[in-house]
XYZ file of C-alpha atoms in Angstrom:
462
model
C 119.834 -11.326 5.265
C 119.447 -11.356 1.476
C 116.618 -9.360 -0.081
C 114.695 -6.501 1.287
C 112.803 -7.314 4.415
C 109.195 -7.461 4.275
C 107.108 -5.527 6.675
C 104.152 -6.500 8.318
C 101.569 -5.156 9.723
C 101.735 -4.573 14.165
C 98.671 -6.261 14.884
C 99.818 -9.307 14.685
C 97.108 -11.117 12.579
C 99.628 -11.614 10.063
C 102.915 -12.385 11.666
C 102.701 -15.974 10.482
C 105.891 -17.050 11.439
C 104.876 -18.601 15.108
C 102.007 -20.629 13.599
C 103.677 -21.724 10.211
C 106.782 -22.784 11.911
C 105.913 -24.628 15.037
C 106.229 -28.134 13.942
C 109.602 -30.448 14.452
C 109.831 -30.453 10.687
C 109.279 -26.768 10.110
C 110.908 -25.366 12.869
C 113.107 -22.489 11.758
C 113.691 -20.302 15.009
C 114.547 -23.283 17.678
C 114.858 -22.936 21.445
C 118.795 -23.071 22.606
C 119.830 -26.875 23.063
C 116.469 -28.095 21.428
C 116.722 -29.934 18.109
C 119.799 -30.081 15.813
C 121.497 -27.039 15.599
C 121.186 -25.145 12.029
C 124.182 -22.915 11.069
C 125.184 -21.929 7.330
C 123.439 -22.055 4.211
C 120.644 -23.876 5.830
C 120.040 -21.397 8.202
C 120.090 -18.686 5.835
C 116.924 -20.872 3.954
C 115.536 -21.317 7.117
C 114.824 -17.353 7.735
C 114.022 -16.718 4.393
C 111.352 -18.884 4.708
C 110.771 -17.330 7.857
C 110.694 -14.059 5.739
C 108.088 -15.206 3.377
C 106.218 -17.552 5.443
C 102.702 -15.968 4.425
C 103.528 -15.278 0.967
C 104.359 -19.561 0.469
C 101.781 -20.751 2.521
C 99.259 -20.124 0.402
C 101.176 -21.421 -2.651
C 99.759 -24.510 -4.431
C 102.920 -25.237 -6.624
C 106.343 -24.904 -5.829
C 106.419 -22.341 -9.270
C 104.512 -19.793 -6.957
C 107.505 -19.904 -4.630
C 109.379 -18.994 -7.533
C 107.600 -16.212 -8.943
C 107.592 -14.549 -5.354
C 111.784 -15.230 -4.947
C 112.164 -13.687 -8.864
C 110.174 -10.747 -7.075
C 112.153 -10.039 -4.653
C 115.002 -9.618 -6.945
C 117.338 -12.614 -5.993
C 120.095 -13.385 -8.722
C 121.292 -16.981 -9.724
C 124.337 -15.891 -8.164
C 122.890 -15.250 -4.805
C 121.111 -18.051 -4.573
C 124.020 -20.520 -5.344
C 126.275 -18.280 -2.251
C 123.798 -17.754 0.486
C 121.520 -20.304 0.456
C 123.168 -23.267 -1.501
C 120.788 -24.338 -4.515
C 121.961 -24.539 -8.004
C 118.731 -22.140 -9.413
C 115.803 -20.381 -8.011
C 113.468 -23.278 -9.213
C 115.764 -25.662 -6.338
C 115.554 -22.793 -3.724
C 111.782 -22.337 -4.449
C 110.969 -26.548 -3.746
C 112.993 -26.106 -0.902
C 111.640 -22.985 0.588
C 107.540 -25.440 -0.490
C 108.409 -28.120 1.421
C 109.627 -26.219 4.536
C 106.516 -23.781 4.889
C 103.299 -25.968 5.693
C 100.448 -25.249 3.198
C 98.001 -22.491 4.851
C 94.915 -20.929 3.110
C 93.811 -17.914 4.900
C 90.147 -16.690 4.695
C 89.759 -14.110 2.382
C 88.965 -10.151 4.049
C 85.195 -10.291 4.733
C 83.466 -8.310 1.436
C 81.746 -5.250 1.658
C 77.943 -5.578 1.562
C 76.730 -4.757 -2.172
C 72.936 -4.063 -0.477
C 74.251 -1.722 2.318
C 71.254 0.670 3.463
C 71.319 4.154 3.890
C 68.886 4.636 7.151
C 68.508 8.311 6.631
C 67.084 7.908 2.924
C 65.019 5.153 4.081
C 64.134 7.438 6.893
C 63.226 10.227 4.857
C 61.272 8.282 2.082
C 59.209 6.788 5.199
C 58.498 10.490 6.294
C 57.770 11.663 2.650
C 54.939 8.891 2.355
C 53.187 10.770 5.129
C 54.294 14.514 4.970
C 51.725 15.207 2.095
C 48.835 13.838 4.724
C 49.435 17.310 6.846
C 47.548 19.061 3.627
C 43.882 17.325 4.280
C 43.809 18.488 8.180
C 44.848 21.922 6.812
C 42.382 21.834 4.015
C 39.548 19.688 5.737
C 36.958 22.229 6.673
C 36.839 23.728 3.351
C 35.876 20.943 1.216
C 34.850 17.875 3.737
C 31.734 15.868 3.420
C 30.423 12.013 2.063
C 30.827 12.601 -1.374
C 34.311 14.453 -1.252
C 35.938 11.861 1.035
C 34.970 9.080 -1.517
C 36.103 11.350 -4.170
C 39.386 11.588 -2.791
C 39.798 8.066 -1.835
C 39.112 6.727 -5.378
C 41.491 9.030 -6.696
C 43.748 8.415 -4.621
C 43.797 4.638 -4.991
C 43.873 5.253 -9.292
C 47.277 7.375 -8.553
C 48.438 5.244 -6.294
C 47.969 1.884 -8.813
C 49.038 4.166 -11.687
C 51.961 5.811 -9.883
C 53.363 1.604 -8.874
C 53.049 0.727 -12.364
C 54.717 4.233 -14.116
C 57.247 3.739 -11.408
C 58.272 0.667 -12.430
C 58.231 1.454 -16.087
C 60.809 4.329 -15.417
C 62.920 2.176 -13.400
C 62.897 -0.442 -16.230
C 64.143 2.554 -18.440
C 66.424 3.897 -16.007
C 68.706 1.239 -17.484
C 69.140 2.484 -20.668
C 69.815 6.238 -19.043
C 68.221 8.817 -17.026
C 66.881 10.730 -20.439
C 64.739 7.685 -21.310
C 63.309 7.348 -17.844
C 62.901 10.898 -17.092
C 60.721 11.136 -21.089
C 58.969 8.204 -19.308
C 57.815 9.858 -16.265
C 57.049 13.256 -18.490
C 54.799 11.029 -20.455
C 53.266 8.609 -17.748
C 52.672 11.002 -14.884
C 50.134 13.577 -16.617
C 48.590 11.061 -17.928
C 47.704 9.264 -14.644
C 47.172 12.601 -12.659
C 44.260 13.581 -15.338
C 42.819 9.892 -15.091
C 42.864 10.508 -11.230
C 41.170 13.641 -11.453
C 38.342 12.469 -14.004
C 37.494 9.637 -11.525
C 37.258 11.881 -8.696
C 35.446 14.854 -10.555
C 32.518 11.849 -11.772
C 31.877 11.283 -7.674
C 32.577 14.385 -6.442
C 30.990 16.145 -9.461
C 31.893 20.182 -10.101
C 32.069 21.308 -6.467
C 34.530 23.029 -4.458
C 36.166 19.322 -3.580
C 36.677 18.777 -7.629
C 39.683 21.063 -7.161
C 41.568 19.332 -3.899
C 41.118 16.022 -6.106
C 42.817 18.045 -8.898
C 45.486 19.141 -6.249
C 45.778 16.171 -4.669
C 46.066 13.854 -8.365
C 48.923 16.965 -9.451
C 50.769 16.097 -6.393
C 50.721 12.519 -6.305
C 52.298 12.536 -9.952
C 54.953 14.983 -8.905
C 55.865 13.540 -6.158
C 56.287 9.745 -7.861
C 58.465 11.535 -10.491
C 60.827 13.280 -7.635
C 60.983 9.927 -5.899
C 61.861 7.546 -9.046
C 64.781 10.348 -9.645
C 65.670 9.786 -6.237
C 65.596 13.341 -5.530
C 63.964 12.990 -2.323
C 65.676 15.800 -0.221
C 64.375 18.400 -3.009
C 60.787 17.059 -2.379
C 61.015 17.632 1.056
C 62.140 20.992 0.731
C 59.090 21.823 -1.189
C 56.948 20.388 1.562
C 58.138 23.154 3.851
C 55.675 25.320 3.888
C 52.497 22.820 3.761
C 54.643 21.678 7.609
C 54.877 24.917 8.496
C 50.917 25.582 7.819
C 49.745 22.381 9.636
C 52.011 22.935 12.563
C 50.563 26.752 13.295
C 46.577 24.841 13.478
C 47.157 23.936 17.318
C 47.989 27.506 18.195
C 46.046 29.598 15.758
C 43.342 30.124 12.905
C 45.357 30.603 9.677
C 42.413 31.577 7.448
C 40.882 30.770 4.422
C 43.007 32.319 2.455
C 45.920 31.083 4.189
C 44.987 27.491 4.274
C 44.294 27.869 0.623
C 47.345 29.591 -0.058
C 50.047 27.301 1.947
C 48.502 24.136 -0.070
C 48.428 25.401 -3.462
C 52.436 27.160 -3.034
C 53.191 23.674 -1.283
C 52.011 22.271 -5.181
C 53.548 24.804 -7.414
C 56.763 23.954 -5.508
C 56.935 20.520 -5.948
C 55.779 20.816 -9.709
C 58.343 23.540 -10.232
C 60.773 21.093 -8.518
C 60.090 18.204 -11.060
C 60.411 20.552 -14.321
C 63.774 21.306 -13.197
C 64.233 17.954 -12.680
C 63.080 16.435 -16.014
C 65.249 19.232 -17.685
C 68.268 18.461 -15.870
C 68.089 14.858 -16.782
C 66.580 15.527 -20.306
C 69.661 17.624 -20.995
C 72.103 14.345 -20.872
C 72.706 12.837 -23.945
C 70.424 10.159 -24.922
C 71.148 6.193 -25.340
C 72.011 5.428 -28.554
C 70.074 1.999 -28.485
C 67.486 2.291 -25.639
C 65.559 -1.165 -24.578
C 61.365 -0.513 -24.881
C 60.115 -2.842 -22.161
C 56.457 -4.378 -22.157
C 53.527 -2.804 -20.828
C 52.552 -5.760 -19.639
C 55.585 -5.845 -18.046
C 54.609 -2.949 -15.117
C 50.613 -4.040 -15.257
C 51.539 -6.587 -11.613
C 53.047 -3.355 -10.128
C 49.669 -1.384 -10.972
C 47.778 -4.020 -9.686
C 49.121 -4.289 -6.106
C 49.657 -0.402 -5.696
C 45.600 -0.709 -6.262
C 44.767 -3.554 -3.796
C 46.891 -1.996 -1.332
C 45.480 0.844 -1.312
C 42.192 -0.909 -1.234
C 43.665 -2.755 2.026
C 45.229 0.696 3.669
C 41.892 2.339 2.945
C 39.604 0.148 4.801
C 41.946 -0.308 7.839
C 41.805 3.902 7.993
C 37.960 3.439 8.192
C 38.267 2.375 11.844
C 41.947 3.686 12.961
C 42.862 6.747 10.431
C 45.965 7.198 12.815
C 47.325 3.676 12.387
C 47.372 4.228 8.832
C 49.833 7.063 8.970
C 51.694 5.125 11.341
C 51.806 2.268 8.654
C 52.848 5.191 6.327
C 55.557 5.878 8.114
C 56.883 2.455 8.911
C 57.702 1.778 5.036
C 60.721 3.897 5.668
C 62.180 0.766 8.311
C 60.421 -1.353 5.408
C 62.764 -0.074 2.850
C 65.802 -0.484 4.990
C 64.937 -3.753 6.151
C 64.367 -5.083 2.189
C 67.985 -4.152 2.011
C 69.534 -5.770 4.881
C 67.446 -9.288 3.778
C 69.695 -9.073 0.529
C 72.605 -8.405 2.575
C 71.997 -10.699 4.761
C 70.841 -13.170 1.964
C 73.928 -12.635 0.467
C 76.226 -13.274 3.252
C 74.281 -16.529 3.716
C 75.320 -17.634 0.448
C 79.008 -17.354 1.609
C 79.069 -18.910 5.086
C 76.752 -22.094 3.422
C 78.101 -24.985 1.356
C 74.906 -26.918 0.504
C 71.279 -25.605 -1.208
C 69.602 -27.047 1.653
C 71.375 -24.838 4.771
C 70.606 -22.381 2.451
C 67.395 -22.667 2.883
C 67.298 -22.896 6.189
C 69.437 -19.385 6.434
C 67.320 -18.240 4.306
C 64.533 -18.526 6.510
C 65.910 -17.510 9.585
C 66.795 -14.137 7.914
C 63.227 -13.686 6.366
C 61.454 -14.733 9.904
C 64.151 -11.870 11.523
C 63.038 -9.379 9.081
C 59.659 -9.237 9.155
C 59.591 -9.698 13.152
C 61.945 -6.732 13.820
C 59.519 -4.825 11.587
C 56.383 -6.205 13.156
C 57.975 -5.612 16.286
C 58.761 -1.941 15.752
C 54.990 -1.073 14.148
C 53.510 -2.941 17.861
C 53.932 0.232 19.942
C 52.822 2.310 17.393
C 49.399 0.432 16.750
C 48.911 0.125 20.862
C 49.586 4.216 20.950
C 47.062 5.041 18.303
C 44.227 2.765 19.776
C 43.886 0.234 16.859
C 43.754 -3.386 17.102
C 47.259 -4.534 16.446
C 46.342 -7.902 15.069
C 44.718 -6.773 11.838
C 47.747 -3.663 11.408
C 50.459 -6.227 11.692
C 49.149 -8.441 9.367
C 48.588 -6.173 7.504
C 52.014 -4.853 7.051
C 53.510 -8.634 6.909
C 51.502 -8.951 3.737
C 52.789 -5.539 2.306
C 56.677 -6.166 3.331
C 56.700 -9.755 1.880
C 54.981 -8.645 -1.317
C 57.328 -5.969 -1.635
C 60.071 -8.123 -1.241
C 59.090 -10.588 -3.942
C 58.771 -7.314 -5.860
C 62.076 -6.351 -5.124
C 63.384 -9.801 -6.616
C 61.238 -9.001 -9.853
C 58.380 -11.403 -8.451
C 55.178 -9.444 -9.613
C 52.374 -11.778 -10.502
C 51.861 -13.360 -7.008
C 52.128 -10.940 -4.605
C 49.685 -8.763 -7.254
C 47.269 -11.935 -7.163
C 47.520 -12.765 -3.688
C 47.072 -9.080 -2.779
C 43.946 -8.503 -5.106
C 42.290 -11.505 -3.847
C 42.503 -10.089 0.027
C 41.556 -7.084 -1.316
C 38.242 -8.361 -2.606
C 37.499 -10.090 0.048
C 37.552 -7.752 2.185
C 35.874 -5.076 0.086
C 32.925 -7.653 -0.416
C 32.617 -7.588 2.904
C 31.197 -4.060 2.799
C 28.424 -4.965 1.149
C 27.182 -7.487 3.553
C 27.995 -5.669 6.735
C 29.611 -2.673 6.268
C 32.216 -1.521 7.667
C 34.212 -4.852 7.504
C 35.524 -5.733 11.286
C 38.755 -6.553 12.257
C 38.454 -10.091 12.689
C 38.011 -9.716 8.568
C 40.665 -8.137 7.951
C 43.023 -10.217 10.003
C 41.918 -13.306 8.650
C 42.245 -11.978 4.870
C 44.961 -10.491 5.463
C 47.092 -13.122 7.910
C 45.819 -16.324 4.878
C 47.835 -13.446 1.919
C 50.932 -12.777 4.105
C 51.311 -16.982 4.780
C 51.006 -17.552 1.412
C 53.495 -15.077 0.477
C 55.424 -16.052 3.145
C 55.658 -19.366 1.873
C 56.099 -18.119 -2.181
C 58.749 -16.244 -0.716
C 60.628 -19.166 1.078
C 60.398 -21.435 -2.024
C 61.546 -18.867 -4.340
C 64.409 -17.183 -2.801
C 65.146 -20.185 -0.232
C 67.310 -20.816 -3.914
C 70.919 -19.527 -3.928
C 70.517 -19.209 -7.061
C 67.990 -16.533 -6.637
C 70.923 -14.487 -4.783
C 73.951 -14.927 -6.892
């Protein structure tokens, strides 16, 4: 046999030599007394072809051939001896017309948007986590005026937080320093904006200073999670869980219930100094990109109609709400695997419109396995799950044009459900379910549909 002997690998899904060499012209290995016998020089072409049967295959041009027989080291000499040709350019158009052409599929790729279900996981549970602090803290400050107070500060974090965040992700490109000087700057800002519209409803009361907690925490917490330091966050939300699971069994105390909530805060504000510091400390880009204002003002504006939405559906069901909470960890995951799955439709389809029509398949799986999994958990906390489901469609589709860099309409669509539903309350309050699943079924079709037209385009994927 001249040249070294190629190995292949046992499995068999590359031992070409069956497939490439089964027709009456090919034929290289022949069954005794079938076919003219083969002896010689011609042989010896015949299993080196055999040899490198899945290495010329593939070839396009004979020259390919050639380039593989120089690499396996086979002199003019050799050639001429064993196998008969006057060069390796003759040996290589033999060795091309004896091997049929075969184009193999290429190794599947590796999905670019593959999600990790235990940080999805954990970002679902850290949406809710901070919730345990108002059962522990309840009895100390509850009444009219300090549940408004909280909600309205809650809802200004909550729009400011959605529009910082997306500022600092915006400057996450030129570096962690500029992001991080971002967040240092944003985030006290928005808490102390928080805290002035709670403190003018609330007024200087004993419920002024959970707003002032509450406004400190949600600006911590957005900085922790735009760092992606997530598993540090919920370490400093150990002893606020530790607190709120002794209330079944025992009276903790004022002092105690005071004390667990405000170590809970110094915690996670400790935890975002070091944070800051340890990204501050890297050295900063030497040409950092200032993006718009403007730019992060959509974001703002759905993080407040959401939490418009999520606050009127906890008027009637407060427990489906923190199941909603916790469902944007399967959100998150399931925003990945639509680009995955996205992607790999762009592969396996050849024209724009069976793109589409992939393309729609995968969003209408989405959203139903995440429908599907928030059911049981709307029937187990007694709400209606019409209004809840629609609900979340609306939020998971306007995330996911988010996620594509689509602000203005899901921020539009959202506000204008939002409204409606808030006018409601002055008609008839509170607004009834059949409200809120109207308003909220008529946003999540039309994003449905914004979503379809605008990534139902390949080119929205590549």
């Amino acid at each position: 046999m001249s040249g070294p002997i190629r190995l292949e690998p046992p499995d068999g899904r590359d031992d070409t030599l069956t497939l490439r060499l089964a027709t009456e012209s090919t034929m290289t290995l022949r069954l005794p007394g079938q076919g003219r016998t083969r002896s010689g020089k011609d042989a010896a072409v015949d299993r080196l072809a055999a040899e490198l049967a899945a290495h010329i295959g593939p070839a396009v041009h004979a020259y390919e051939v050639a380039a593989v027989l120089e690499s396996e080291g086979l002199t003019a000499q050799r050639i001429a001896d064993e196998y008969g040709h006057r060069d390796l350019f003759a040996l290589a158009e033999d060795l091309y017309r004896r091997v049929p052409r075969s184009f193999p599929e290429p190794p599947p790729a590796a999905d670019p948007w593959a999600p990790d279900p235990a940080r999805c996981a954990l970002r679902g549970a850290l949406f809710a986590l901070p919730g345990l602090a108002y059962p522990l803290t309840a009895r100390l400050w509850q009444s009219d005026r300090a549940v408004l107070a909280l909600i309205v500060a809650g809802l200004v974090s909550w729009a400011w937080g959605q529009g910082l965040g997306h500022r600092a992700y915006l400057r996450m490109a030129s570096g962690r320093p500029e992001a991080a000087r971002t967040l240092r700057a944003g985030a006290p800002l928005g808490a102390l904006l928080a805290f002035v519209t709670g403190l003018a409803i609330a007024g200087p009361s004993r419920a002024a200073f959970f707003v002032a907690g509450q406004s400190c925490y949600l600006a911590a917490a957005g900085i922790l999670l735009v760092l992606a330091r997530e598993r540090l966050l919920l370490c400093a939300l150990t002893p606020l869980m530790a607190g709120a699971a002794t209330l079944p069994f025992r009276e903790p105390g004022t002092v105690a219930r005071v004390g667990v909530s405000v170590f809970t805060l110094v915690l996670v504000v400790a935890a975002v100094a070091h944070c800051l510091r340890e990204a501050l400390r890297q050295p900063p880009a030497s040409a950092p990109v200032t993006p718009r204002i403007l730019a992060s003002l959509p974001y703002g504006l759905f993080g407040l109609a959401a939490g418009v939405l999520v606050a009127f559906a906890g008027q009637r069901h407060p427990l489906a709400v923190i199941a909603l909470t916790l469902s944007m960890g399967p959100a998150e995951w399931l925003l990945y695997r639509y680009r995955g799955l996205s992607v790999a439709a762009l592969r396996a389809t050849a024209t724009p419109a069976a793109f589409r029509r992939r393309s729609a398949a995968v969003l209408g799986g989405c959203l139903l396995v995440y429908l599907l999994a928030l059911f049981p958990a709307a029937l187990f906390t007694g709400a209606e799950p019409a209004p809840l489901l629609a609900l979340a469609a609306l939020l998971w589709t306007a995330l996911l044009l988010q996620a594509f860099g689509i602000a203005w309409p899901p921020a539009v669509v959202s506000l204008a459900a939002a409204a409606a539903v808030a006018s409601t309350e002055l008609v008839a309050p509170p607004p009834g379910p059949l409200t809120e699943l109207l308003c909220c079924s008529l946003a999540a079709l039309a994003l449905m549909g914004t979503t379809l037209r605008l990534l139902g385009r390949p080119t929205a994927h590549a």
